[in-house]
PDB file of C-alpha atoms in Angstrom:
ATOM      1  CA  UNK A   1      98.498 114.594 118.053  1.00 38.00           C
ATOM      2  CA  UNK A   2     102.201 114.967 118.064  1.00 40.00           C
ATOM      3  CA  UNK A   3     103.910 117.200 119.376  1.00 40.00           C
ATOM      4  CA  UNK A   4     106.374 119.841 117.638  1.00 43.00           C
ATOM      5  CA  UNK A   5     108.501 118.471 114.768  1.00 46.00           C
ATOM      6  CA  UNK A   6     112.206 118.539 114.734  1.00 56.00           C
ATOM      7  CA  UNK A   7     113.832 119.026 111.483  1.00 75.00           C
ATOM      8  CA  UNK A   8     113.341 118.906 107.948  1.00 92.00           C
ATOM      9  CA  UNK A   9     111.116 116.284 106.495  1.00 96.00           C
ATOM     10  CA  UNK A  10     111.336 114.780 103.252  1.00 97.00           C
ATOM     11  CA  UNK A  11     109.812 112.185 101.054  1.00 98.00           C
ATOM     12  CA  UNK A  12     110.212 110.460  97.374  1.00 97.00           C
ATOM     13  CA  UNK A  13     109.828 107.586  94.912  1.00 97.00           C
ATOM     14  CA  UNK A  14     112.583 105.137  93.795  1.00 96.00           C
ATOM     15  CA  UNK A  15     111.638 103.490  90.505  1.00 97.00           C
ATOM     16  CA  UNK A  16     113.069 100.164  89.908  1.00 97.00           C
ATOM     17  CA  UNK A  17     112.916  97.848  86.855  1.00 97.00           C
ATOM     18  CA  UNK A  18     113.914  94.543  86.376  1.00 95.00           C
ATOM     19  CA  UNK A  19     116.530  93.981  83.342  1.00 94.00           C
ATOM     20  CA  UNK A  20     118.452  91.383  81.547  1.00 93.00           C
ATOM     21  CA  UNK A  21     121.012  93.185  83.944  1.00 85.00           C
ATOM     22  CA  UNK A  22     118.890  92.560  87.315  1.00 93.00           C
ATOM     23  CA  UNK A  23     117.084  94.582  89.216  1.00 95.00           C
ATOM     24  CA  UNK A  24     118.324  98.643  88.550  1.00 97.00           C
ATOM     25  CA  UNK A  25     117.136 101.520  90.460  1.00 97.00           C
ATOM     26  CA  UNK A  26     116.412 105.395  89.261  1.00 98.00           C
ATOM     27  CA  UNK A  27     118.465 107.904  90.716  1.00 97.00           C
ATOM     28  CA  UNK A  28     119.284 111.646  90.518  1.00 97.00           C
ATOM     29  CA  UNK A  29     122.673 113.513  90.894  1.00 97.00           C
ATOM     30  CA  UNK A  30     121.626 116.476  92.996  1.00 95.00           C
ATOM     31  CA  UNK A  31     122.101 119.690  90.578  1.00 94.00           C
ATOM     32  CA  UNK A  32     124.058 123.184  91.927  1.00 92.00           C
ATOM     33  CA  UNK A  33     127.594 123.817  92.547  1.00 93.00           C
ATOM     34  CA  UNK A  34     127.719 121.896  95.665  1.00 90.00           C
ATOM     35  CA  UNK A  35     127.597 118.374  93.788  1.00 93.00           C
ATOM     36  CA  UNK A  36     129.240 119.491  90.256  1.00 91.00           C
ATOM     37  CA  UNK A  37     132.701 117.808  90.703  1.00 91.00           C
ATOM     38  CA  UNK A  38     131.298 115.084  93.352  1.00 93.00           C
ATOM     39  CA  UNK A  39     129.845 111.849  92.101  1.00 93.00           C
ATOM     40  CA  UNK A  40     130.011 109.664  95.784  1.00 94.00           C
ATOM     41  CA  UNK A  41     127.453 110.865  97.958  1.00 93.00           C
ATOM     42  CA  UNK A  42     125.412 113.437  95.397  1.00 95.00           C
ATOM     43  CA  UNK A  43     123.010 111.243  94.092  1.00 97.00           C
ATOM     44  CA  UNK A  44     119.806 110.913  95.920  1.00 96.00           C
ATOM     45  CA  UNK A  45     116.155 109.366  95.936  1.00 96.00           C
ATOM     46  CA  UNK A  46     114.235 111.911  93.633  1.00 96.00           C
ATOM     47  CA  UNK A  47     112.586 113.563  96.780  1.00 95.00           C
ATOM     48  CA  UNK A  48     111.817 116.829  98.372  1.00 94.00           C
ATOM     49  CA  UNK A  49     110.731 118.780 101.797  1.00 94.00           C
ATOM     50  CA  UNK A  50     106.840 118.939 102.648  1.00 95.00           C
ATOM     51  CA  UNK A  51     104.924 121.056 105.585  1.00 92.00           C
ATOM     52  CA  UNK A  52     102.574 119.104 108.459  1.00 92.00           C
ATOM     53  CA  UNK A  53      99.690 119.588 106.712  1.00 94.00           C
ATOM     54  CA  UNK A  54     100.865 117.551 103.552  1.00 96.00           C
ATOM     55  CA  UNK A  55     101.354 113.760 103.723  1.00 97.00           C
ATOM     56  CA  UNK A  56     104.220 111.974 103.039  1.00 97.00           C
ATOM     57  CA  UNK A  57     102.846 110.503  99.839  1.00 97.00           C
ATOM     58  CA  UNK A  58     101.349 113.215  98.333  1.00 97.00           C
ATOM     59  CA  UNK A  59     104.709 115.000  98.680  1.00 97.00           C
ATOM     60  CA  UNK A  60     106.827 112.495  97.308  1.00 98.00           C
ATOM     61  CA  UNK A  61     104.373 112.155  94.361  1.00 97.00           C
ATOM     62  CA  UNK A  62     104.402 115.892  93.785  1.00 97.00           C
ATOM     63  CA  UNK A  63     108.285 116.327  94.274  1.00 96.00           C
ATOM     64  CA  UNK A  64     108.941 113.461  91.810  1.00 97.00           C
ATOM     65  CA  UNK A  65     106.904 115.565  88.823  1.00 96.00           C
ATOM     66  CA  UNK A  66     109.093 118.992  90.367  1.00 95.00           C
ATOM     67  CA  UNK A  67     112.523 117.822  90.131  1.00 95.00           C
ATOM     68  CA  UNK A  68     112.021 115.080  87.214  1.00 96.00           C
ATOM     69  CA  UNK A  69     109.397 117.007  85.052  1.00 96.00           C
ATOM     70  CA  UNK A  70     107.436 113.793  84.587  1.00 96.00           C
ATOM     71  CA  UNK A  71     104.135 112.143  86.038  1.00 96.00           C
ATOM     72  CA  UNK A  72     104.559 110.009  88.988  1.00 96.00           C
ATOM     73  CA  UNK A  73     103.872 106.836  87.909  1.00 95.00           C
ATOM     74  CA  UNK A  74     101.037 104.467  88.750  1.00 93.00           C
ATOM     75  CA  UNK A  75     101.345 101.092  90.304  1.00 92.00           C
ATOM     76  CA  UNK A  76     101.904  99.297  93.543  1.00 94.00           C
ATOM     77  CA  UNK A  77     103.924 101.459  95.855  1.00 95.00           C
ATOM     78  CA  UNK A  78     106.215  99.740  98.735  1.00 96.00           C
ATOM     79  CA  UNK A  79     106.903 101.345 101.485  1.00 97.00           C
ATOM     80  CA  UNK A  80     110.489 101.740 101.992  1.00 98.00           C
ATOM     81  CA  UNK A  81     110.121 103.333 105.496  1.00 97.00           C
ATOM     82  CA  UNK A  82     112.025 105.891 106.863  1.00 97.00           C
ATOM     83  CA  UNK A  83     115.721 107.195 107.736  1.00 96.00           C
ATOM     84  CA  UNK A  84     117.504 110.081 108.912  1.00 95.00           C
ATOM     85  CA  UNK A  85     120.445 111.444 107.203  1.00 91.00           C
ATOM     86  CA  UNK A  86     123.662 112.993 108.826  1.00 89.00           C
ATOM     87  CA  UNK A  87     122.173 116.707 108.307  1.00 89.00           C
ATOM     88  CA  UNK A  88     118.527 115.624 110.805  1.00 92.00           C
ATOM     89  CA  UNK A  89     116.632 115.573 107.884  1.00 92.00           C
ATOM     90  CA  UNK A  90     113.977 112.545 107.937  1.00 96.00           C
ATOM     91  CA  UNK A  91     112.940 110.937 104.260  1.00 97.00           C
ATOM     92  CA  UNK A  92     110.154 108.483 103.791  1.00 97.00           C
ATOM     93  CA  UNK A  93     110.268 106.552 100.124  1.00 98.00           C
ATOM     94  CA  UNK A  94     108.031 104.446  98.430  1.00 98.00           C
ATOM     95  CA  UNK A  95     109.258 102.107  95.690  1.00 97.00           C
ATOM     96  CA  UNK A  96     107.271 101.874  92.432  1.00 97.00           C
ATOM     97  CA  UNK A  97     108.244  99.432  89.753  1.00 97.00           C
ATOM     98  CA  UNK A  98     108.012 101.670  86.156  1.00 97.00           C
ATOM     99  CA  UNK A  99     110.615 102.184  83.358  1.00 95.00           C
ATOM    100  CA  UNK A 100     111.404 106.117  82.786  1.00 95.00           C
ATOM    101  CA  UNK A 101     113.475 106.874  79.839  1.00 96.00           C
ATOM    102  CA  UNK A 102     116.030 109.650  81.341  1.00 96.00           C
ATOM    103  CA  UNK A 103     116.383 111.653  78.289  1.00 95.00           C
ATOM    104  CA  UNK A 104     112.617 112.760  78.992  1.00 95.00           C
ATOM    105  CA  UNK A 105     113.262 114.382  82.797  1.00 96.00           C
ATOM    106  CA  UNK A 106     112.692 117.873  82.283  1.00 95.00           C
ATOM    107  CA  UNK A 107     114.387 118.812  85.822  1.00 93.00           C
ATOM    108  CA  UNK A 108     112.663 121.576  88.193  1.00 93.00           C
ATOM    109  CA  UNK A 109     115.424 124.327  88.995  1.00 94.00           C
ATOM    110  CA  UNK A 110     116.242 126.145  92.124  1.00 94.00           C
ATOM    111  CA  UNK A 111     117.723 130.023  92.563  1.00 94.00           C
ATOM    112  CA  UNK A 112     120.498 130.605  95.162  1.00 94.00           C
ATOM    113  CA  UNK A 113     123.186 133.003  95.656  1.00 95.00           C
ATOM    114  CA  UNK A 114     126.191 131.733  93.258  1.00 94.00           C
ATOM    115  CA  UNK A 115     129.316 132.484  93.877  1.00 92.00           C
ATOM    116  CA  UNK A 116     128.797 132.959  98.054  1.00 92.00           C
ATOM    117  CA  UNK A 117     128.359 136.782  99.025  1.00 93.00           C
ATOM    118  CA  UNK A 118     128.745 137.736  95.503  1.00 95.00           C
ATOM    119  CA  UNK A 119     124.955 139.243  95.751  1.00 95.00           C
ATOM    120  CA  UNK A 120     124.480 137.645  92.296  1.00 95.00           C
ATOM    121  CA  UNK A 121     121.342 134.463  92.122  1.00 96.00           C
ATOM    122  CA  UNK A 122     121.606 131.876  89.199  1.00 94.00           C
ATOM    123  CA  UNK A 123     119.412 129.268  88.766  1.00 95.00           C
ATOM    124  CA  UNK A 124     120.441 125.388  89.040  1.00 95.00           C
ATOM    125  CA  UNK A 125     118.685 122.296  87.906  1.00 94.00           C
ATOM    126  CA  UNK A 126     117.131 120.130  90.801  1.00 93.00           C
ATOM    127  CA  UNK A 127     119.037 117.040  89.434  1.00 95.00           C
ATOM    128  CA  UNK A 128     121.620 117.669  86.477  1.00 95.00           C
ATOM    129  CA  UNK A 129     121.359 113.775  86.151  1.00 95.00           C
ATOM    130  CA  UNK A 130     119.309 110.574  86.100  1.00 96.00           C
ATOM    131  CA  UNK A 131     120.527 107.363  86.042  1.00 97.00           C
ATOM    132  CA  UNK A 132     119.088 103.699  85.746  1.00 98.00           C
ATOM    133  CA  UNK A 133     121.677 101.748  87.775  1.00 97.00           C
ATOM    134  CA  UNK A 134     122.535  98.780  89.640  1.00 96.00           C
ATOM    135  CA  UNK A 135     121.881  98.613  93.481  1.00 95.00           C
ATOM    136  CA  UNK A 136     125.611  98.244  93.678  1.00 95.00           C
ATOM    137  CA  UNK A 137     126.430 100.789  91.831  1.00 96.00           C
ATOM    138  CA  UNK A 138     123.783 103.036  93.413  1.00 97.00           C
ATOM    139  CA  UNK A 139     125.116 102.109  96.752  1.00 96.00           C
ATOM    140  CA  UNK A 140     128.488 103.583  96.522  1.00 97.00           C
ATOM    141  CA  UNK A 141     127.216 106.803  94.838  1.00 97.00           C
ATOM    142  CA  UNK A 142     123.725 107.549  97.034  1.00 97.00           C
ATOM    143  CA  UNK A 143     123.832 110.304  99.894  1.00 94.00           C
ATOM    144  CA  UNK A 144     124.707 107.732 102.542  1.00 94.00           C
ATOM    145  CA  UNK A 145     121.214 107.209 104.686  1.00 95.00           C
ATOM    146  CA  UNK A 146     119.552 106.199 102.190  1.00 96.00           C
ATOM    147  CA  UNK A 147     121.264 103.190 101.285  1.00 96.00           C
ATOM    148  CA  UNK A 148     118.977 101.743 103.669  1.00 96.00           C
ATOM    149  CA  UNK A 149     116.213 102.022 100.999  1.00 97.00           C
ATOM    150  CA  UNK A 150     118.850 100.022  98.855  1.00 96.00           C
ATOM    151  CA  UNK A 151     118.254  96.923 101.100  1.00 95.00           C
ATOM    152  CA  UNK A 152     114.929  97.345 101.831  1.00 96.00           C
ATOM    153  CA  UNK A 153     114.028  97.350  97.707  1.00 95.00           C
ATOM    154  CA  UNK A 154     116.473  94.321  97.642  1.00 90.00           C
ATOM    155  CA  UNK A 155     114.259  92.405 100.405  1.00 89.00           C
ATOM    156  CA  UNK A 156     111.521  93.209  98.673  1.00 86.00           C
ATOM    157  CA  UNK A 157     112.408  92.008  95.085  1.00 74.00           C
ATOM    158  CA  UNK A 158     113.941  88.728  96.122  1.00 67.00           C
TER     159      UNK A 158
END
């Protein structure tokens, strides 16, 4: 088996649809005061962290229903392999074509210390946003690795 794991791992589900507009892709803005004023580089894949003894799948199917509130949906998922962003952290996505109406994510929420050494914990909403969008549009907003899943979709749709 392998040996020891280095960093975080991660994995999620890009919808995409096909429009009058082309092809668009579902993304989140990432929720908490970290992102509030940022648009460039805060939205993401919906995705989240999983152990060893989950797979990669069955995490990115279970973090899609915690941070969009929704059922992951059913239908042929392509692998959109795997990248490593700037912080270590290694995502695997899987692109599913669906529709999603955004006005029906009921976003998971997260507790952290807010402000910084103030001893006081709010709660913040996984993703405070989720957008249908062009991949151009998605590429100059999405955390920067995983633009890569931009192209990849791309190949695959032409």
């Amino acid at each position: 088996m392998s040996g020891k794991q280095h960093g975080k791992r991660s994995a999620g589900l890009v919808l995409f649809r096909h429009t009058d507009n082309g092809l668009e892709v579902l993304l989140g803005h990432m929720g908490g005061p970290f992102f509030a004023r940022r648009d460039a580089g805060a939205w993401s894949v919906p995705k989240g962290e999983y152990e060893p003894d989950e797979t990669a799948w069955d995490a990115a199917r279970r973090e899609f229903r915690e941070e969009l509130g929704l059922p992951p949906p059913d239908g042929e998922a392509v692998p959109l392999g795997e990248v490593t962003q700037t912080n270590g952290k290694v995502v695997t996505a899987w692109a599913i074509e669906a529709d999603l109406d955004p006005a029906a994510v009921v976003p998971g929420t997260f507790t952290m210390e807010w402000p910084p050494r103030s001893g006081q914990r709010q709660e913040f909403p996984e993703l405070d946003r989720v957008e249908w969008m062009t991949p151009d549009r998605a590429r100059t907003l999405i955390v920067k690795a995983q633009a890569v899943f931009l192209d990849r979709l791309a190949e695959h749709s032409d």
